[in-house]
XYZ file of C-alpha atoms in Angstrom:
765
model
C 13.624 9.831 101.210
C 9.928 9.805 101.964
C 7.912 8.380 99.107
C 5.597 11.263 98.322
C 7.672 14.319 99.120
C 9.299 15.490 102.306
C 6.529 17.952 103.196
C 9.205 20.552 103.810
C 8.850 24.266 103.195
C 11.038 25.322 100.278
C 11.533 28.882 99.128
C 10.147 29.570 95.686
C 12.775 29.264 92.971
C 10.913 31.732 90.737
C 10.891 34.557 93.272
C 14.390 35.805 92.525
C 13.462 36.205 88.867
C 10.237 38.034 89.682
C 11.621 40.278 92.424
C 14.616 41.408 90.375
C 12.583 42.386 87.334
C 13.497 39.390 85.194
C 10.013 37.972 84.772
C 8.883 37.305 81.223
C 5.349 38.633 81.089
C 3.421 38.926 77.858
C 3.999 42.671 77.508
C 7.746 42.199 78.119
C 8.311 39.670 75.354
C 6.190 41.000 72.487
C 8.239 40.920 69.252
C 10.246 44.006 68.415
C 8.436 46.118 65.876
C 5.035 44.704 66.785
C 2.142 46.984 65.949
C -0.114 48.202 68.740
C -3.828 47.588 69.100
C -6.498 49.675 70.768
C -10.051 48.495 71.371
C -12.831 50.994 70.703
C -15.532 50.180 73.234
C -19.169 51.083 73.625
C -19.742 54.186 75.762
C -23.384 53.219 76.388
C -24.872 50.155 78.049
C -27.703 49.327 75.665
C -28.742 50.420 72.241
C -29.185 49.670 68.549
C -26.206 50.495 66.381
C -27.433 52.733 63.565
C -24.002 53.382 62.028
C -20.266 52.930 62.541
C -18.009 55.208 60.481
C -14.316 54.302 60.682
C -13.154 56.129 57.540
C -11.366 58.953 59.363
C -9.730 56.533 61.764
C -8.322 54.520 58.848
C -6.669 57.670 57.465
C -5.108 58.724 60.774
C -1.340 58.880 61.212
C 0.337 55.534 61.790
C -2.817 53.465 61.349
C -2.520 50.162 59.502
C -5.956 48.633 60.061
C -9.359 49.380 61.535
C -12.050 46.715 61.536
C -15.568 46.072 62.843
C -17.790 43.011 63.158
C -18.839 43.363 59.522
C -15.183 43.150 58.469
C -14.692 39.989 60.513
C -17.697 38.381 58.867
C -16.516 39.416 55.408
C -13.165 37.772 56.156
C -14.914 34.511 57.029
C -14.234 34.607 60.766
C -16.751 32.716 62.872
C -17.674 35.618 65.134
C -19.658 33.711 67.785
C -17.933 33.005 71.105
C -18.877 29.835 72.935
C -20.457 29.464 76.363
C -21.724 26.435 78.275
C -25.516 26.028 78.259
C -27.709 24.364 80.891
C -30.881 22.357 80.614
C -33.914 24.093 82.108
C -36.153 22.366 84.631
C -38.721 21.729 81.879
C -36.160 19.946 79.703
C -35.574 22.785 77.251
C -32.174 24.348 76.712
C -31.053 27.545 78.380
C -30.779 30.649 76.214
C -27.907 30.701 73.745
C -27.776 34.138 72.128
C -24.917 35.053 69.822
C -21.976 36.629 71.625
C -20.033 38.342 68.844
C -16.334 39.183 69.062
C -17.266 42.748 68.137
C -20.691 44.264 68.679
C -23.173 43.309 65.973
C -26.387 45.343 65.525
C -26.598 46.211 69.234
C -24.363 47.127 72.153
C -25.225 45.506 75.466
C -22.773 46.822 78.071
C -20.430 49.731 78.595
C -17.019 48.543 77.455
C -18.265 46.051 74.862
C -15.732 45.909 71.987
C -17.053 47.639 68.853
C -13.943 48.055 66.697
C -10.190 47.519 66.831
C -7.515 49.942 65.625
C -3.967 48.813 64.732
C -1.212 51.416 64.483
C 2.539 51.877 64.833
C 2.195 53.073 68.426
C -0.367 52.729 71.156
C -0.969 56.475 71.283
C -1.604 56.591 67.540
C -4.101 53.738 67.807
C -5.828 55.431 70.724
C -5.965 58.808 68.938
C -7.379 57.194 65.811
C -10.108 55.518 67.842
C -11.271 58.990 68.875
C -12.179 59.555 65.224
C -14.588 56.612 65.035
C -18.169 57.808 64.714
C -20.577 55.456 66.472
C -24.274 56.251 66.371
C -26.448 54.328 68.793
C -30.188 54.519 69.338
C -30.097 54.151 73.113
C -32.408 51.737 74.906
C -33.190 51.539 78.623
C -30.511 49.709 80.557
C -31.399 46.685 82.642
C -29.214 46.452 85.727
C -31.530 44.845 88.304
C -31.386 41.136 89.104
C -34.723 39.613 88.128
C -37.227 39.227 85.293
C -38.443 42.063 83.104
C -36.917 45.229 81.757
C -35.798 46.030 78.232
C -35.063 42.788 76.381
C -31.370 42.143 75.730
C -31.790 39.037 73.570
C -34.840 37.737 71.727
C -33.794 34.222 72.790
C -34.370 35.170 76.442
C -37.897 36.461 77.163
C -38.039 38.485 80.381
C -34.209 38.359 80.195
C -34.243 34.940 81.870
C -31.346 32.840 80.579
C -32.277 29.630 82.386
C -34.396 28.106 85.136
C -32.465 25.176 86.587
C -33.090 22.794 89.445
C -31.447 19.906 91.304
C -32.754 17.636 94.036
C -36.136 16.393 95.179
C -38.501 19.353 95.403
C -41.492 17.316 96.585
C -39.603 15.468 99.328
C -38.089 18.744 100.492
C -41.507 20.378 100.749
C -42.772 17.441 102.822
C -39.778 17.668 105.132
C -40.404 21.357 105.713
C -44.083 20.717 106.408
C -43.150 18.140 109.056
C -40.299 20.136 110.617
C -40.222 21.074 114.284
C -38.627 24.388 113.337
C -37.691 26.171 110.117
C -35.241 29.007 109.561
C -34.861 31.226 106.493
C -32.389 33.897 105.464
C -31.903 35.845 102.250
C -28.359 36.976 101.548
C -26.699 38.809 98.685
C -23.274 37.956 97.301
C -21.939 41.225 95.891
C -20.288 41.455 92.494
C -16.549 42.028 92.502
C -13.929 43.006 89.923
C -11.115 40.459 89.879
C -8.188 42.901 89.535
C -5.274 40.568 88.911
C -1.912 42.273 89.426
C -1.206 41.985 85.683
C -4.133 42.991 83.455
C -5.022 40.847 80.459
C -2.823 41.108 77.393
C -1.592 39.222 74.344
C 0.383 39.381 71.127
C 0.066 37.383 67.930
C 2.305 36.457 65.009
C 1.540 34.994 61.559
C 4.170 33.668 59.160
C 1.732 32.954 56.351
C 1.112 29.418 57.544
C 1.237 29.257 61.308
C -0.535 31.441 63.883
C 1.049 32.068 67.284
C -0.905 33.678 70.113
C 0.782 34.470 73.420
C -1.585 35.482 76.223
C -1.492 35.569 80.008
C -4.095 32.876 80.568
C -4.538 29.773 82.690
C -3.765 27.201 80.034
C -3.263 27.109 76.289
C -5.417 24.316 74.860
C -8.864 25.905 75.187
C -7.526 28.991 73.424
C -5.936 26.875 70.711
C -9.189 25.031 70.032
C -11.053 28.346 69.893
C -8.643 29.774 67.312
C -8.750 26.628 65.190
C -12.535 26.874 65.111
C -12.786 30.633 64.566
C -10.312 30.849 61.683
C -10.715 27.411 60.111
C -7.053 26.531 60.609
C -5.512 23.103 61.038
C -4.491 22.365 64.641
C -0.833 21.984 63.685
C -0.916 25.531 62.312
C -1.899 27.120 65.629
C 0.403 27.605 68.594
C -0.646 29.190 71.892
C 1.780 30.062 74.683
C 1.388 31.414 78.203
C 4.476 33.191 79.559
C 4.700 34.339 83.168
C 1.265 35.371 84.414
C 0.704 37.861 87.205
C -2.465 36.556 88.803
C -5.532 34.998 87.211
C -7.999 33.740 89.869
C -10.307 32.111 87.287
C -10.859 35.347 85.383
C -8.145 34.560 82.825
C -9.252 30.977 82.173
C -11.674 31.689 79.382
C -11.827 33.244 75.931
C -12.090 36.992 75.425
C -12.724 38.929 72.201
C -9.296 40.583 72.128
C -7.468 37.290 71.565
C -9.419 36.627 68.375
C -9.165 40.232 67.236
C -5.385 40.351 67.615
C -5.087 37.107 65.645
C -7.294 38.478 62.858
C -5.157 41.622 62.723
C -1.856 39.774 62.474
C -3.227 37.457 59.774
C -4.548 40.419 57.829
C -1.364 42.520 58.066
C 1.272 39.790 58.179
C 2.983 41.582 61.070
C 3.088 40.941 64.819
C 0.409 42.794 66.799
C 0.239 43.391 70.545
C -2.487 44.482 72.968
C -2.380 45.236 76.668
C -5.272 46.323 78.810
C -4.985 49.271 81.159
C -6.634 49.115 84.573
C -9.871 50.940 83.782
C -10.237 48.962 80.552
C -9.805 45.799 82.599
C -12.462 46.877 85.064
C -14.842 47.506 82.176
C -14.142 44.332 80.209
C -12.810 41.544 82.460
C -15.400 39.023 83.596
C -16.728 39.867 87.051
C -17.320 37.471 89.913
C -20.205 36.442 92.233
C -23.326 38.698 91.872
C -26.242 36.630 93.135
C -28.970 36.656 95.739
C -30.122 33.503 97.527
C -33.013 32.639 99.804
C -31.887 29.752 102.015
C -34.163 27.683 104.266
C -33.358 24.965 106.800
C -35.761 22.485 108.397
C -34.915 21.014 111.819
C -36.252 18.226 113.994
C -36.754 18.526 117.749
C -33.095 17.555 118.366
C -31.728 20.382 116.202
C -30.758 18.048 113.407
C -31.263 19.381 109.902
C -33.886 17.413 107.982
C -33.982 19.417 104.742
C -32.317 22.327 102.953
C -33.799 24.510 100.247
C -32.129 27.296 98.253
C -33.591 29.619 95.643
C -31.034 31.737 93.801
C -31.079 34.499 91.215
C -27.731 35.065 89.515
C -26.462 37.726 87.141
C -24.810 36.543 83.936
C -24.086 40.010 82.572
C -24.865 40.803 78.954
C -23.904 37.437 77.420
C -23.081 33.876 78.352
C -19.429 33.783 79.263
C -17.589 30.500 78.900
C -18.675 29.040 82.252
C -21.277 31.623 83.248
C -24.337 29.386 83.347
C -22.738 26.433 85.237
C -21.038 28.522 87.954
C -24.018 29.199 90.250
C -25.786 25.947 89.363
C -23.705 22.837 88.786
C -20.606 24.129 90.576
C -22.666 25.669 93.400
C -24.321 22.286 93.893
C -21.001 20.454 94.393
C -20.915 21.528 98.037
C -24.565 22.473 98.506
C -24.944 20.777 101.914
C -21.338 21.397 102.952
C -20.157 19.114 105.756
C -23.614 18.314 107.128
C -25.432 14.997 106.978
C -28.579 15.928 105.069
C -30.008 14.007 102.111
C -33.182 15.972 101.386
C -32.349 19.099 99.379
C -33.677 21.282 96.602
C -31.725 23.912 94.682
C -33.394 26.179 92.140
C -31.433 28.794 90.214
C -32.591 31.394 87.715
C -30.028 33.217 85.592
C -30.635 36.671 84.134
C -29.016 38.855 81.503
C -28.267 42.461 82.403
C -26.516 45.358 80.677
C -23.272 44.732 82.548
C -20.052 42.906 81.715
C -20.166 39.112 81.878
C -19.871 37.203 85.156
C -17.800 34.025 85.301
C -15.310 32.137 87.471
C -13.618 33.888 90.386
C -11.524 32.100 93.008
C -13.686 29.140 93.994
C -16.282 29.512 91.208
C -19.591 28.585 92.819
C -18.242 26.836 95.888
C -17.543 30.020 97.915
C -21.027 31.200 96.997
C -22.614 27.948 98.189
C -20.665 27.809 101.455
C -21.379 31.481 102.117
C -25.130 30.907 101.893
C -25.020 27.717 103.965
C -22.784 29.029 106.739
C -24.701 32.290 107.029
C -27.968 30.432 107.578
C -26.286 27.993 109.971
C -25.297 30.968 112.086
C -28.817 32.415 111.894
C -30.310 29.029 112.799
C -28.108 28.782 115.891
C -29.460 32.123 117.096
C -33.099 31.267 116.418
C -32.810 27.793 117.934
C -30.903 29.069 120.960
C -27.990 26.723 120.279
C -24.280 27.528 120.362
C -23.163 27.901 116.704
C -20.188 25.596 117.285
C -22.441 22.942 118.810
C -25.064 23.170 116.048
C -22.399 22.356 113.508
C -21.119 19.428 115.557
C -24.629 18.003 115.881
C -25.026 17.949 112.105
C -21.509 17.039 110.927
C -21.039 13.970 108.768
C -19.306 11.586 111.159
C -15.957 9.885 110.402
C -17.537 6.425 110.226
C -19.944 7.585 107.486
C -17.186 7.945 104.868
C -17.118 7.469 101.967
C -20.202 9.675 102.001
C -22.397 10.297 98.978
C -24.032 13.706 99.140
C -27.541 14.566 98.027
C -26.126 16.193 94.886
C -24.025 13.193 93.866
C -20.569 13.989 95.214
C -18.657 11.304 97.105
C -16.605 12.661 99.990
C -13.799 10.156 100.545
C -12.654 11.032 104.079
C -13.116 13.618 106.784
C -12.968 14.310 110.495
C -14.685 17.659 110.784
C -15.079 17.675 114.541
C -11.345 17.107 115.022
C -10.535 20.026 112.740
C -13.111 22.280 114.415
C -11.808 21.423 117.874
C -8.272 22.261 116.748
C -9.628 25.523 115.341
C -11.216 26.476 118.664
C -7.906 25.956 120.395
C -5.801 27.817 117.851
C -8.241 30.760 117.851
C -8.500 30.894 121.655
C -12.256 30.805 121.248
C -12.620 30.499 125.016
C -11.005 33.903 125.448
C -13.420 35.698 123.131
C -15.830 36.794 125.878
C -13.056 38.548 127.786
C -11.855 40.309 124.640
C -15.396 41.426 123.832
C -15.888 42.749 127.350
C -12.649 44.719 127.195
C -13.666 46.263 123.876
C -17.117 47.142 125.168
C -15.505 49.207 127.947
C -13.821 51.230 125.182
C -17.108 51.707 123.344
C -16.279 49.137 120.645
C -18.236 46.126 119.383
C -16.453 42.789 118.954
C -17.926 39.857 117.069
C -16.808 36.302 116.400
C -17.643 34.462 113.205
C -17.257 30.782 112.360
C -17.329 29.068 108.989
C -16.730 25.396 108.355
C -16.202 24.945 104.627
C -15.633 22.094 102.231
C -14.525 22.429 98.634
C -14.815 20.100 95.659
C -11.717 19.963 93.466
C -12.754 20.506 89.847
C -11.297 20.310 86.355
C -9.939 17.499 84.206
C -8.771 14.649 86.480
C -6.240 13.591 83.836
C -2.844 15.145 83.221
C 0.500 14.318 81.649
C 4.114 14.856 82.693
C 7.110 14.631 80.382
C 10.692 14.444 81.679
C 13.548 15.211 79.272
C 17.245 14.677 80.078
C 19.343 17.322 78.301
C 22.961 17.122 77.129
C 24.170 19.642 79.706
C 23.120 17.378 82.565
C 19.942 19.235 83.404
C 16.334 18.055 83.196
C 13.151 19.607 81.869
C 9.769 18.635 83.239
C 6.880 19.559 80.939
C 3.534 20.060 82.670
C -0.035 20.624 81.528
C -1.005 23.210 84.125
C -0.205 26.930 84.169
C 1.117 29.021 87.028
C -0.488 32.358 87.781
C 1.829 33.012 90.696
C 1.132 29.937 92.855
C 4.708 28.622 92.840
C 4.336 25.742 90.388
C 7.976 25.939 89.294
C 9.020 25.239 92.857
C 6.531 22.561 93.833
C 6.823 20.523 90.600
C 10.614 20.637 90.558
C 10.788 19.785 94.260
C 8.377 16.885 93.864
C 10.337 15.443 90.934
C 13.552 15.901 92.899
C 12.089 14.048 95.886
C 11.039 11.110 93.710
C 14.213 10.844 91.631
C 17.097 12.351 93.579
C 17.786 14.786 90.740
C 19.070 17.991 92.381
C 16.477 20.730 92.493
C 18.752 23.217 90.736
C 19.083 20.844 87.782
C 15.338 20.816 87.062
C 13.485 23.359 84.904
C 9.693 23.396 84.703
C 8.242 24.040 81.229
C 4.610 25.078 80.935
C 2.186 26.892 78.673
C 3.271 25.925 75.129
C 0.860 23.984 72.934
C 3.672 23.020 70.536
C 5.812 21.418 73.212
C 2.979 20.067 75.376
C 0.376 18.318 73.267
C -2.354 18.068 75.894
C -3.138 19.606 79.238
C -5.963 20.691 81.491
C -4.641 24.123 82.464
C -5.113 25.591 85.917
C -8.433 26.040 87.699
C -10.582 24.448 90.380
C -7.591 23.824 92.703
C -6.628 20.897 90.469
C -3.041 21.697 89.586
C -0.685 20.188 92.147
C -2.692 17.060 92.909
C -3.400 16.155 89.290
C 0.016 17.143 87.959
C 2.012 15.343 90.624
C -0.109 12.244 90.130
C 1.045 12.281 86.500
C 4.628 12.857 87.642
C 4.464 9.714 89.781
C 3.347 7.723 86.727
C 6.186 9.147 84.647
C 8.790 8.465 87.326
C 7.515 4.908 87.707
C 7.919 4.277 83.963
C 11.318 5.983 83.993
C 12.536 3.687 86.766
C 11.218 0.658 84.883
C 12.985 1.652 81.656
C 16.242 2.603 83.377
C 16.220 -0.644 85.366
C 15.913 -2.707 82.191
C 18.799 -0.774 80.628
C 20.986 -1.169 83.745
C 20.628 -4.946 83.801
C 23.422 -5.206 81.212
C 25.444 -2.319 82.642
C 25.375 -3.687 86.192
C 25.577 -7.339 85.201
C 22.579 -8.437 87.261
C 18.962 -9.307 86.409
C 16.613 -6.332 86.251
C 14.487 -7.921 88.973
C 17.378 -7.507 91.431
C 17.856 -3.791 90.802
C 16.113 -1.355 93.102
C 15.836 2.422 93.249
C 15.804 4.168 96.610
C 14.750 7.627 95.397
C 18.425 8.563 95.006
C 20.353 5.731 93.366
C 19.896 2.408 91.615
C 21.372 -0.423 93.643
C 21.777 -4.193 93.385
C 23.646 -6.794 95.392
C 26.592 -8.085 93.428
C 27.244 -4.804 91.603
C 29.442 -1.922 92.699
C 27.580 0.468 90.392
C 25.163 2.792 92.181
C 24.219 5.313 89.493
C 21.913 8.275 89.978
C 19.164 9.149 87.511
C 21.404 11.721 85.848
C 24.233 9.220 85.580
C 21.984 6.588 84.006
C 20.777 9.162 81.480
C 24.393 9.984 80.570
C 25.201 6.280 80.205
C 22.177 5.880 77.924
C 23.267 8.852 75.827
C 26.748 7.376 75.397
C 25.192 4.082 74.250
C 22.993 5.868 71.711
C 19.802 5.102 73.614
C 17.996 8.364 72.825
C 14.713 6.632 73.658
C 15.722 6.668 77.325
C 16.207 10.426 77.452
C 12.526 11.354 77.166
C 9.746 9.885 79.275
C 6.059 10.809 79.148
C 3.063 9.324 80.904
C -0.517 10.389 81.556
C -2.474 9.525 84.662
C -6.046 10.024 85.857
C -7.140 10.564 89.426
C -9.738 7.947 90.406
C -11.820 10.537 92.271
C -11.881 14.126 93.464
C -10.537 15.244 96.816
C -12.350 17.543 99.231
C -10.272 20.009 101.246
C -12.103 21.370 104.257
C -11.482 23.398 107.343
C -12.536 25.878 109.982
C -12.197 29.653 109.677
C -12.612 31.691 112.854
C -12.696 35.471 112.506
C -12.998 38.253 115.063
C -13.891 41.796 114.050
C -14.026 45.033 115.980
C -16.514 47.745 114.991
C -16.255 51.398 115.945
C -19.915 52.508 116.184
C -18.901 56.161 115.872
C -17.490 55.654 112.377
C -18.856 52.287 111.233
C -15.315 51.083 110.505
C -14.953 47.287 110.620
C -11.505 46.024 111.585
C -10.680 42.370 111.059
C -8.700 41.870 114.254
C -8.007 38.128 114.482
C -8.160 35.409 111.841
C -7.497 31.711 112.373
C -7.559 28.920 109.812
C -7.234 25.197 110.494
C -7.305 23.251 107.237
C -7.444 19.620 106.240
C -5.483 19.643 102.981
C -4.366 16.057 103.410
C -0.630 15.526 102.966
C 1.214 18.751 102.172
C 4.043 18.863 99.640
C 5.257 22.337 100.622
C 3.562 23.766 103.737
C 4.889 27.276 103.110
C 3.303 27.453 99.666
C 0.044 26.067 101.043
C 0.056 28.726 103.755
C 0.676 31.404 101.143
C -2.283 30.178 99.137
C -4.489 30.327 102.218
C -3.324 33.842 103.089
C -4.049 35.103 99.577
C -7.464 33.483 99.483
C -8.457 34.831 102.889
C -7.439 38.356 101.896
C -9.592 38.138 98.782
C -12.473 37.027 100.977
C -11.878 39.881 103.421
C -11.806 42.289 100.495
C -15.207 41.215 99.227
C -16.716 41.089 102.710
C -15.521 44.475 103.904
C -14.643 46.688 100.953
C -15.207 45.479 97.409
C -18.364 46.104 95.436
C -18.976 46.718 91.750
C -21.473 49.535 91.187
C -23.370 50.351 87.985
C -25.771 53.276 87.847
C -29.282 53.063 86.395
C -27.906 53.787 82.915
C -25.434 50.920 83.110
C -22.381 53.133 83.611
C -19.684 51.577 85.774
C -19.091 53.869 88.741
C -16.214 51.817 90.179
C -13.843 51.914 87.212
C -10.643 52.895 89.013
C -8.920 52.333 92.327
C -10.168 55.774 93.353
C -13.651 54.231 93.525
C -13.047 50.496 93.966
C -11.409 49.618 97.286
C -9.017 46.681 97.456
C -7.717 45.488 100.828
C -4.343 46.888 101.847
C -1.847 45.553 104.357
C -3.387 47.651 107.137
C -6.785 46.010 106.493
C -5.511 42.481 107.125
C -4.453 40.947 110.454
C -1.933 38.206 111.009
C -3.574 35.090 109.564
C -2.877 31.970 111.598
C -2.666 28.783 109.508
C -2.557 25.267 110.938
C -2.609 21.973 109.063
C -4.760 19.196 110.542
C -4.530 16.562 107.798
C -6.821 13.647 107.093
C -5.065 12.153 104.034
C -7.259 11.727 100.990
C -7.930 8.258 99.632
C -8.743 9.713 96.198
C -5.077 9.824 95.167
C -1.970 7.865 96.078
C -0.333 10.972 97.564
C -3.109 11.626 100.079
C -3.261 15.255 98.917
C -6.149 17.717 98.661
C -6.074 20.918 96.612
C -5.724 24.210 98.441
C -5.700 27.065 95.922
C -9.224 28.359 96.469
C -9.876 27.203 100.031
C -8.995 30.478 101.736
C -11.683 32.372 99.870
C -14.270 29.601 100.241
C -14.164 29.936 104.018
C -13.494 33.648 104.433
C -16.736 35.195 103.188
C -18.978 33.633 105.814
C -16.415 33.823 108.612
C -16.068 37.594 108.277
C -19.787 38.154 107.672
C -20.822 36.041 110.643
C -18.392 37.976 112.816
C -19.891 41.307 111.749
C -23.418 40.004 112.280
C -22.390 38.767 115.723
C -21.041 42.190 116.659
C -24.234 43.886 115.484
C -26.781 41.396 116.833
C -27.052 42.843 120.330
C -27.598 46.253 118.729
C -30.860 44.891 117.305
C -29.546 44.472 113.763
C -30.843 41.230 112.266
C -29.714 41.566 108.646
C -26.191 42.565 107.654
C -24.938 41.937 104.136
C -21.578 42.362 102.416
C -19.721 44.577 101.857
C -19.494 45.994 105.354
C -18.276 49.435 104.396
C -18.101 52.143 107.082
C -21.041 53.965 105.533
C -23.245 50.877 105.438
C -22.388 49.767 108.974
C -22.838 53.291 110.376
C -26.275 53.487 108.738
C -27.232 50.110 110.206
C -26.229 51.276 113.670
C -27.992 54.634 113.299
C -31.063 53.509 111.400
C -33.599 54.641 113.986
C -31.978 58.061 114.312
C -31.817 58.512 110.542
C -35.481 57.548 110.206
C -36.491 59.980 112.954
C -34.673 62.823 111.262
């Protein structure tokens, strides 16, 4: 067998379970007899709480408990929820206002939790919540992105949470002053609602000593640490589990108030308690994504080489600091600030603002799609203003293969890359040469066709360390315990297949175990496209130790020195012995000899460096000027993901990511009115892409194996979205350019595009 996997497409082993209704999602497995919770949420965006009267709710039929922030404090719960804080440019710390689990003194966004009701049934809890009397002295809502407005937090004058910078501002200014040509473009990155297939939910149990929380998150250890801190419990008395999870996309990675509230309720009542969000509740309370505006500027020399890059961004944090809110559009944005271009003089300044909206945090790509979107939009604009073909401008400025390893201006070290090779493959796969003929044919039908290019690079994030434990069971099967968490990516298939490839253990004999803090002592969870690369690196370490231990044991069984025994990924073999046992057979031999120590193997491993997937996205759109409807007609992706373990799963990840990018570019937009009311709180008002909105997506692998891990792999989970935003937007701008339209921003809804095309007529009327 090949050493690091066969790179063969394998159907997902979990699909049969999911497609036949046998998935075990958090709402399916809540304990029988569990009480139901309902969250009473603020109906106004901003105001001082003058009173909360829950007396009638407590007396309602079926109600067991109603509590507010004051009750949590009286019970000794640490009500503050954590969030990462940045250092400002002047060396001070970014704002760190209290984010309470339930509103304290003020409400700051529509949907903020104010109280929780626990009853025998969900309907009883919901009915009781109608009896809660909340009096609020309303304050003006701040929903614009910038300084000023009614103050949300005293810790943040002018509502500015931070003012952060990275790079050499002085050198960048000098480079711009000396430039032969400069180009600038301001672009907005619209806020979206994540809308995972399964909304957030959880249940909790308390036996008087030990707390168990089950939620549909992206890992269990952050949640466990949060509960230990909030309730003052010993770590061994807290267990967190993640069952099957129907989509996460970064939104489910962090803490939310409901998890703490459910745990407080079960500890107070001594009975299991469950909570499940409905769709509108999710839209009101789940962390949003994106929501920033950036002014980008490029400086060029006389040969069209970029000499400096400058970005000034304003980002929306929502009402509070979410767990990763401050770092997303700053530190994570900076990871790929200059993309795949050879430029060392850069300056990035970001200001974060609080508004009376729900928090903004990680969404597929978390900062890297935002950075690439800004960069690739201005690269397209620069090509037009310089009179250079957009493909050629990128080639002129690419980091060349002989420059690797390449240290970027913001401190990343790209290990390998051949961007021109990937781009050339992309041009061929997309039939870029045939675009002019297609555009001409559409023009004869009164349609506008545009082509958009994006060359992206992504930095894999998250803990570079992970552990894998392999357990041989009495029935001849094997469990592999992993520290990541699947949200639908196919981890059960890829981890089992990888272990099978390395050990010869049949795939159907392997079960993947994830998401249980009692069984898995440490893990990094899922996020930042880290999972497969980091987890399989740990699996290699575990398999290596397993082979070493089994070889030592077999020396006596086979009657030869251990040094003469080899393993060929299927069987142990040695000259002079007629024994050729498989891994499963060695485990059975060890069991018979009482060697229980050989039935469990666990190792941790750390990647020496991050990998950097990259690739070319080429999109063609067709616009009907009569209606403003944008149709994504052709979409081609050529990716360098390094060595692929399962090409079919990688392609599926790309397809899903591209569709999310198309959704944001063409349809999705979160809208709050001037009073902070969410106007897009259902699928009647918030448009997700449907099958008819998405073309066939062509995926081609053009690998340049990574040197940052022994497998030569690069993560792929977020890559589709990282490239899609700019590819679609550049295509729309291309289609509109000859109509005199110089500024087109997402989302390209029919109404917006029609207004752009009919602006002069509208103004005249």
